[in-house]
Tab-separated table of C-alpha atoms and ligand atoms in Angstrom:
chain	number	residue	atom	x	y	z
A	24	MET	CA	183.640	5.109	-97.348
A	25	LEU	CA	183.197	8.601	-95.897
A	26	ILE	CA	186.155	10.702	-94.782
A	27	ASP	CA	185.508	13.985	-92.929
A	28	LEU	CA	188.723	15.772	-91.949
A	29	HIS	CA	187.552	18.850	-90.027
A	30	THR	CA	185.557	18.730	-86.756
A	31	HIS	CA	185.548	20.555	-83.420
A	32	SER	CA	184.932	19.417	-79.840
A	33	THR	CA	184.562	21.132	-76.444
A	34	VAL	CA	188.356	21.486	-76.475
A	35	SER	CA	187.678	24.534	-78.688
A	36	ASP	CA	184.224	25.713	-79.735
A	37	GLY	CA	182.384	22.479	-80.507
A	38	THR	CA	179.637	21.370	-78.134
A	39	GLU	CA	180.521	17.666	-77.706
A	40	LEU	CA	183.471	16.023	-75.953
A	41	PRO	CA	186.140	14.615	-78.318
A	42	TYR	CA	185.003	11.083	-77.450
A	43	GLU	CA	181.404	12.007	-78.306
A	44	VAL	CA	182.381	13.550	-81.637
A	45	MET	CA	183.927	10.215	-82.626
A	46	ALA	CA	180.878	8.264	-81.389
A	47	ARG	CA	178.568	10.506	-83.359
A	48	ALA	CA	180.780	10.262	-86.432
A	49	ALA	CA	180.618	6.470	-86.286
A	50	ALA	CA	176.840	6.609	-85.870
A	51	SER	CA	176.653	8.909	-88.918
A	52	GLY	CA	178.436	6.290	-91.011
A	53	LEU	CA	181.827	7.984	-91.286
A	54	SER	CA	184.932	5.771	-91.564
A	55	VAL	CA	187.657	8.362	-91.022
A	56	VAL	CA	187.395	11.573	-88.981
A	57	GLY	CA	189.818	14.422	-88.393
A	58	LEU	CA	189.502	16.160	-85.025
A	59	THR	CA	190.777	19.699	-85.611
A	60	ASP	CA	190.111	21.905	-82.606
A	61	HIS	CA	191.196	25.544	-82.834
A	62	ASP	CA	194.789	26.023	-81.630
A	63	SER	CA	194.810	22.855	-79.502
A	64	CYS	CA	195.847	19.199	-79.514
A	65	GLU	CA	194.206	18.573	-76.115
A	66	GLY	CA	191.305	16.619	-77.568
A	67	TRP	CA	193.403	13.913	-79.186
A	68	GLU	CA	193.408	11.515	-76.250
A	69	GLY	CA	189.644	11.501	-75.808
A	70	ALA	CA	189.113	11.207	-79.544
A	71	GLN	CA	191.563	8.307	-79.646
A	72	ARG	CA	189.473	6.433	-77.069
A	73	GLY	CA	186.335	7.243	-79.055
A	74	ALA	CA	187.841	6.001	-82.312
A	75	LEU	CA	188.956	2.720	-80.733
A	76	ALA	CA	185.612	2.147	-79.012
A	77	HIS	CA	183.588	2.899	-82.143
A	78	ASP	CA	185.843	1.245	-84.678
A	79	ILE	CA	186.610	4.254	-86.829
A	80	THR	CA	189.868	5.924	-87.826
A	81	LEU	CA	191.004	9.172	-86.219
A	82	ILE	CA	193.270	11.638	-87.996
A	83	ARG	CA	194.754	13.839	-85.286
A	84	GLY	CA	194.701	17.472	-86.354
A	85	VAL	CA	194.567	21.122	-85.324
A	86	GLU	CA	193.044	24.238	-86.902
A	87	PHE	CA	195.507	27.067	-86.385
A	88	THR	CA	194.638	30.747	-86.473
A	89	SER	CA	197.010	32.698	-88.699
A	90	GLU	CA	197.291	35.807	-90.839
A	91	TRP	CA	198.654	36.469	-94.320
A	92	GLN	CA	199.368	40.220	-94.689
A	93	GLY	CA	196.531	41.095	-92.349
A	94	ILE	CA	194.057	38.622	-93.843
A	95	SER	CA	192.822	35.860	-91.524
A	96	VAL	CA	193.831	32.347	-92.604
A	97	HIS	CA	192.729	29.172	-90.798
A	98	LEU	CA	195.355	26.513	-91.330
A	99	LEU	CA	194.599	22.854	-90.703
A	100	SER	CA	197.519	20.676	-89.661
A	101	TYR	CA	197.255	16.892	-89.809
A	102	LEU	CA	199.369	14.298	-88.008
A	103	ASN	CA	201.919	16.717	-86.520
A	104	ARG	CA	203.895	15.997	-83.361
A	105	PRO	CA	202.010	17.733	-80.525
A	106	ASP	CA	205.172	18.306	-78.473
A	107	TYR	CA	207.463	20.110	-80.930
A	108	PRO	CA	208.708	22.945	-78.652
A	109	PRO	CA	208.414	25.875	-81.127
A	110	LEU	CA	204.860	24.796	-81.945
A	111	VAL	CA	203.970	24.420	-78.262
A	112	GLU	CA	205.342	27.929	-77.611
A	113	GLU	CA	203.388	29.407	-80.481
A	114	ILE	CA	200.160	27.793	-79.246
A	115	ALA	CA	200.784	29.220	-75.759
A	116	LYS	CA	201.361	32.669	-77.259
A	117	VAL	CA	198.094	32.470	-79.211
A	118	HIS	CA	196.201	31.346	-76.091
A	119	ARG	CA	197.543	34.266	-74.027
A	120	ALA	CA	196.628	36.744	-76.768
A	121	ARG	CA	193.133	35.277	-77.104
A	122	LEU	CA	192.598	35.470	-73.360
A	123	ASP	CA	193.589	39.167	-73.180
A	124	ARG	CA	191.436	39.979	-76.166
A	125	ALA	CA	188.428	38.052	-74.843
A	126	ARG	CA	188.585	40.032	-71.590
A	127	VAL	CA	188.470	43.323	-73.503
A	128	MET	CA	185.540	42.126	-75.600
A	129	VAL	CA	183.620	40.791	-72.604
A	130	ASP	CA	184.132	44.058	-70.698
A	131	MET	CA	182.456	45.895	-73.565
A	132	VAL	CA	179.669	43.356	-74.109
A	133	ALA	CA	178.968	43.276	-70.351
A	134	GLU	CA	178.180	46.998	-70.387
A	135	ASP	CA	175.167	46.340	-72.595
A	136	TYR	CA	174.211	42.729	-71.850
A	137	PRO	CA	173.802	40.750	-68.602
A	138	ILE	CA	176.922	38.574	-68.776
A	139	THR	CA	180.124	38.433	-66.733
A	140	TRP	CA	183.646	37.178	-67.407
A	141	ASP	CA	182.971	34.184	-65.144
A	142	ASP	CA	179.931	33.250	-67.264
A	143	VAL	CA	182.125	33.193	-70.375
A	144	VAL	CA	184.864	31.166	-68.670
A	145	ALA	CA	182.230	28.675	-67.509
A	146	GLN	CA	181.123	28.196	-71.138
A	147	ALA	CA	184.678	27.539	-72.318
A	148	GLY	CA	185.767	25.025	-69.704
A	149	PRO	CA	189.319	24.474	-68.453
A	150	GLY	CA	192.247	24.894	-70.825
A	151	VAL	CA	190.147	26.101	-73.752
A	152	ALA	CA	191.293	29.111	-75.780
A	153	ILE	CA	188.432	31.525	-75.160
A	154	GLY	CA	186.870	33.011	-78.268
A	155	ARG	CA	183.724	34.653	-79.492
A	156	PRO	CA	181.833	31.335	-79.548
A	157	HIS	CA	182.087	31.187	-75.748
A	158	VAL	CA	180.909	34.786	-75.393
A	159	ALA	CA	178.032	33.798	-77.684
A	160	ASP	CA	177.209	30.800	-75.488
A	161	ALA	CA	177.155	33.047	-72.401
A	162	LEU	CA	174.658	35.328	-74.193
A	163	VAL	CA	172.514	32.287	-74.983
A	164	ALA	CA	172.714	31.089	-71.357
A	165	ALA	CA	171.645	34.569	-70.176
A	166	GLY	CA	168.607	34.390	-72.457
A	167	VAL	CA	169.724	37.339	-74.609
A	168	VAL	CA	169.538	35.308	-77.838
A	169	GLY	CA	168.247	31.871	-78.752
A	170	ASP	CA	171.386	30.378	-80.246
A	171	ARG	CA	175.033	30.961	-81.077
A	172	THR	CA	174.408	31.857	-84.707
A	173	THR	CA	172.027	34.648	-83.646
A	174	ALA	CA	174.556	35.892	-81.082
A	175	PHE	CA	177.115	36.254	-83.899
A	176	LYS	CA	174.606	37.907	-86.215
A	177	GLU	CA	173.367	40.406	-83.670
A	178	VAL	CA	176.261	41.059	-81.285
A	179	LEU	CA	179.610	39.492	-82.154
A	180	HIS	CA	180.089	39.722	-85.933
A	181	ASN	CA	183.364	41.014	-87.393
A	182	SER	CA	182.149	44.576	-87.912
A	183	SER	CA	180.443	44.794	-84.515
A	184	ALA	CA	181.483	47.559	-82.101
A	185	TYR	CA	182.380	44.799	-79.622
A	186	TYR	CA	184.792	43.101	-81.998
A	187	VAL	CA	188.463	43.208	-81.049
A	188	PRO	CA	191.121	41.586	-83.256
A	189	HIS	CA	193.724	39.250	-81.763
A	190	TYR	CA	197.281	38.181	-82.502
A	191	ALA	CA	197.600	35.420	-85.065
A	192	THR	CA	200.725	33.674	-86.357
A	193	ASP	CA	202.064	34.657	-89.780
A	194	THR	CA	200.722	32.046	-92.228
A	195	ILE	CA	204.024	31.540	-94.062
A	196	GLU	CA	205.906	30.985	-90.792
A	197	LEU	CA	203.142	28.725	-89.528
A	198	ILE	CA	203.234	26.485	-92.615
A	199	GLN	CA	206.979	26.010	-92.097
A	200	LEU	CA	206.463	25.376	-88.382
A	201	VAL	CA	203.778	22.766	-89.076
A	202	ARG	CA	206.050	20.996	-91.571
A	203	ARG	CA	208.918	20.976	-89.065
A	204	ALA	CA	206.541	19.390	-86.557
A	205	GLY	CA	205.814	16.667	-89.131
A	206	GLY	CA	202.348	18.002	-89.920
A	207	VAL	CA	200.531	18.287	-93.231
A	208	PRO	CA	199.245	21.864	-93.691
A	209	VAL	CA	195.934	22.425	-95.477
A	210	PHE	CA	194.324	25.840	-95.947
A	211	ALA	CA	190.840	25.679	-94.348
A	212	HIS	CA	187.880	27.191	-96.255
A	213	PRO	CA	190.082	29.524	-98.370
A	214	GLY	CA	187.128	31.003	-100.252
A	215	SER	CA	184.910	31.585	-97.252
A	216	ILE	CA	182.002	33.950	-97.749
A	217	HIS	CA	182.492	35.020	-94.108
A	218	ARG	CA	185.941	36.489	-94.528
A	219	GLN	CA	186.280	40.219	-95.140
A	220	ARG	CA	188.879	39.618	-97.835
A	221	VAL	CA	189.830	36.424	-99.667
A	222	VAL	CA	193.586	35.861	-100.071
A	223	PRO	CA	194.875	36.527	-103.611
A	224	ASP	CA	196.424	33.883	-105.893
A	225	GLU	CA	199.924	35.164	-105.014
A	226	ALA	CA	199.323	34.261	-101.375
A	227	ILE	CA	198.439	30.671	-102.193
A	228	GLU	CA	201.403	30.453	-104.582
A	229	GLU	CA	203.707	31.670	-101.809
A	230	MET	CA	202.158	29.206	-99.348
A	231	ALA	CA	202.639	26.338	-101.821
A	232	GLU	CA	206.299	27.282	-102.198
A	233	VAL	CA	206.954	26.960	-98.457
A	234	GLY	CA	205.119	23.656	-98.039
A	235	LEU	CA	201.340	24.040	-98.125
A	236	ALA	CA	199.950	20.589	-98.944
A	237	GLY	CA	196.367	21.303	-99.862
A	238	LEU	CA	193.241	23.407	-100.082
A	239	GLU	CA	189.951	22.606	-98.351
A	240	ILE	CA	187.713	23.335	-101.320
A	241	PHE	CA	184.617	21.318	-100.482
A	242	HIS	CA	183.311	23.281	-97.485
A	243	ARG	CA	179.973	25.033	-97.114
A	244	ASP	CA	181.594	28.456	-96.623
A	245	ASN	CA	183.404	28.469	-100.006
A	246	SER	CA	181.290	30.154	-102.673
A	247	ARG	CA	180.804	28.444	-106.071
A	248	PRO	CA	183.027	30.944	-107.950
A	249	GLN	CA	185.712	30.564	-105.270
A	250	ARG	CA	185.625	26.768	-105.579
A	251	ALA	CA	186.271	27.033	-109.314
A	252	ARG	CA	189.129	29.466	-108.771
A	253	LEU	CA	190.660	27.325	-106.009
A	254	GLN	CA	190.412	24.156	-108.104
A	255	GLU	CA	192.342	25.881	-110.892
A	256	LEU	CA	195.024	26.917	-108.376
A	257	ALA	CA	195.205	23.403	-106.902
A	258	ASP	CA	195.668	21.898	-110.377
A	259	ARG	CA	198.325	24.428	-111.329
A	260	LEU	CA	200.269	24.222	-108.048
A	261	GLY	CA	199.859	20.485	-107.482
A	262	LEU	CA	197.949	20.891	-104.223
A	263	LEU	CA	195.707	18.259	-102.658
A	264	VAL	CA	191.989	19.032	-102.469
A	265	THR	CA	190.021	18.154	-99.341
A	266	GLY	CA	186.400	18.424	-98.292
A	267	SER	CA	185.011	18.536	-94.763
A	268	SER	CA	182.068	19.482	-92.618
A	269	ASP	CA	183.701	21.754	-89.991
A	270	TYR	CA	181.262	20.192	-87.531
A	271	HIS	CA	180.805	22.120	-84.229
A	272	GLY	CA	178.050	19.996	-82.604
A	273	ILE	CA	175.018	22.229	-82.063
A	274	GLY	CA	177.296	25.294	-82.226
A	275	LYS	CA	176.865	25.558	-86.007
A	276	VAL	CA	174.458	24.172	-88.594
A	277	ASN	CA	177.261	22.129	-90.282
A	278	ARG	CA	176.442	18.381	-90.226
A	279	LEU	CA	179.004	15.570	-90.036
A	280	GLY	CA	179.908	14.217	-93.475
A	281	GLU	CA	178.180	17.016	-95.393
A	282	HIS	CA	181.407	17.290	-97.402
A	283	TYR	CA	184.151	14.686	-97.606
A	284	THR	CA	187.655	13.903	-98.820
A	285	SER	CA	188.652	11.179	-101.302
A	286	PRO	CA	190.583	8.067	-100.135
A	287	GLU	CA	193.438	9.006	-102.517
A	288	VAL	CA	193.874	12.410	-100.901
A	289	LEU	CA	193.695	10.898	-97.418
A	290	ALA	CA	196.390	8.397	-98.428
A	291	ALA	CA	198.638	11.290	-99.558
A	292	ILE	CA	198.083	13.111	-96.246
A	293	VAL	CA	198.898	9.979	-94.242
A	294	GLU	CA	201.989	9.438	-96.377
A	295	GLN	CA	203.259	12.971	-95.661
A	296	GLY	CA	202.322	13.129	-91.969
A	297	LEU	CA	204.597	12.112	-89.113
A	298	LEU	CA	201.966	10.554	-86.831
A	299	GLU	CA	199.913	7.534	-87.806
A	300	PRO	CA	196.125	7.404	-87.994
A	301	VAL	CA	194.571	5.894	-84.852
A	302	GLY	CA	191.901	3.218	-84.549
A	303	ALA	CA	190.551	1.010	-87.292
A	304	GLU	CA	193.239	-0.131	-89.742
A	305	LEU	CA	193.095	1.976	-92.879
A	306	ALA	CA	193.236	-1.290	-94.819
A	307	ALA	CA	190.001	-2.307	-93.138
A	308	VAL	CA	188.342	0.848	-94.413
A	309	GLY	CA	189.603	0.246	-97.941
A	310	LEU	CA	192.915	2.167	-97.933
B	406	AMP	P1	187.304	34.202	-82.711
B	406	AMP	O1	188.470	33.432	-83.212
B	406	AMP	O2	187.222	34.251	-81.221
B	406	AMP	O3	187.208	35.572	-83.334
B	406	AMP	O4	185.998	33.421	-83.157
B	406	AMP	C1	185.914	32.860	-84.439
B	406	AMP	C2	185.229	31.520	-84.338
B	406	AMP	O5	183.852	31.740	-84.131
B	406	AMP	C3	185.337	30.725	-85.627
B	406	AMP	O6	186.380	29.803	-85.557
B	406	AMP	C4	184.022	30.020	-85.746
B	406	AMP	O7	184.092	28.679	-85.304
B	406	AMP	C5	183.089	30.787	-84.838
B	406	AMP	N1	182.072	31.507	-85.623
B	406	AMP	C6	182.291	32.510	-86.488
B	406	AMP	N2	181.126	32.950	-87.013
B	406	AMP	C7	180.146	32.196	-86.474
B	406	AMP	C8	178.723	32.155	-86.621
B	406	AMP	N3	178.077	32.996	-87.416
B	406	AMP	N4	178.039	31.232	-85.899
B	406	AMP	C9	178.688	30.392	-85.079
B	406	AMP	N5	180.035	30.374	-84.899
B	406	AMP	C10	180.751	31.267	-85.590
B	407	FE	FE1	185.154	27.285	-84.713
B	408	FE	FE1	187.879	27.753	-89.537
B	409	ZN	ZN1	186.905	24.808	-88.135
């Protein structure tokens, strides 16, 4: 039984509709899939239909953008209420900040490359928090580069002259907010080779104290030494350990099910979360 708890759809920077992500997950032999678009719960309804039609289980989730003392932290939340007012407000704040920042970045990129703001908006679609992936897609559409990965490598990487930072929620506050919304917070790819700085042990200890539930250790971006370090922390702090693909359709090389989570850990997440899984009965998939 394969459980993959981290995927993206067109509601953020994936390239397939939520329904399609679920269809593809079923075709890939997955039993349980988490849809975790960046800063949005908008894909849940479509994914729900996909899960029911394709007889798999959906874990409704979100991947929030946050910051611990200036270091970027992606925080997964599973099974939270989508309508908890403070969480809704925070998401709106993040969307506004991302929009302002994207405009500044696109103005700069447009001076050197043949893209416009409208091109970028067209790549993102309605209601989507615009980010670098959509700027990358506009560069691909304009024929500047062949694919999104190349656009990041050559134009949009973190140390690029076009890069502009954006507001992100404080990680400690966000963990508490997610818990109040009934969600189960898991630190996404904490040992990512792509981050400028990895958070220190003290950060994860502090996060565990305020309610962090787990660490996503099995993820292609975590280096081998980081995985060993994170496993030691998880054991010491009693944190759950998850594994996931971080699938983005053709937007990234990550393939569905390339890493997965154990049934025991999924059961603990379901136990702690406010919402129920959707679709196939967990009992039917061996839980
Ligand atoms: P932003 O939050 O707008 O700065 O963009 C960050 C997002 O871009 C991340 O969530 C990733 O999904 C995506 N991303 C980062 N690096 C790459 C890359 N090299 N190739 C494709 N997507 C990337
Ligand atoms: Fe992404
Ligand atoms: Fe992430
Ligand atoms: Zn992700």
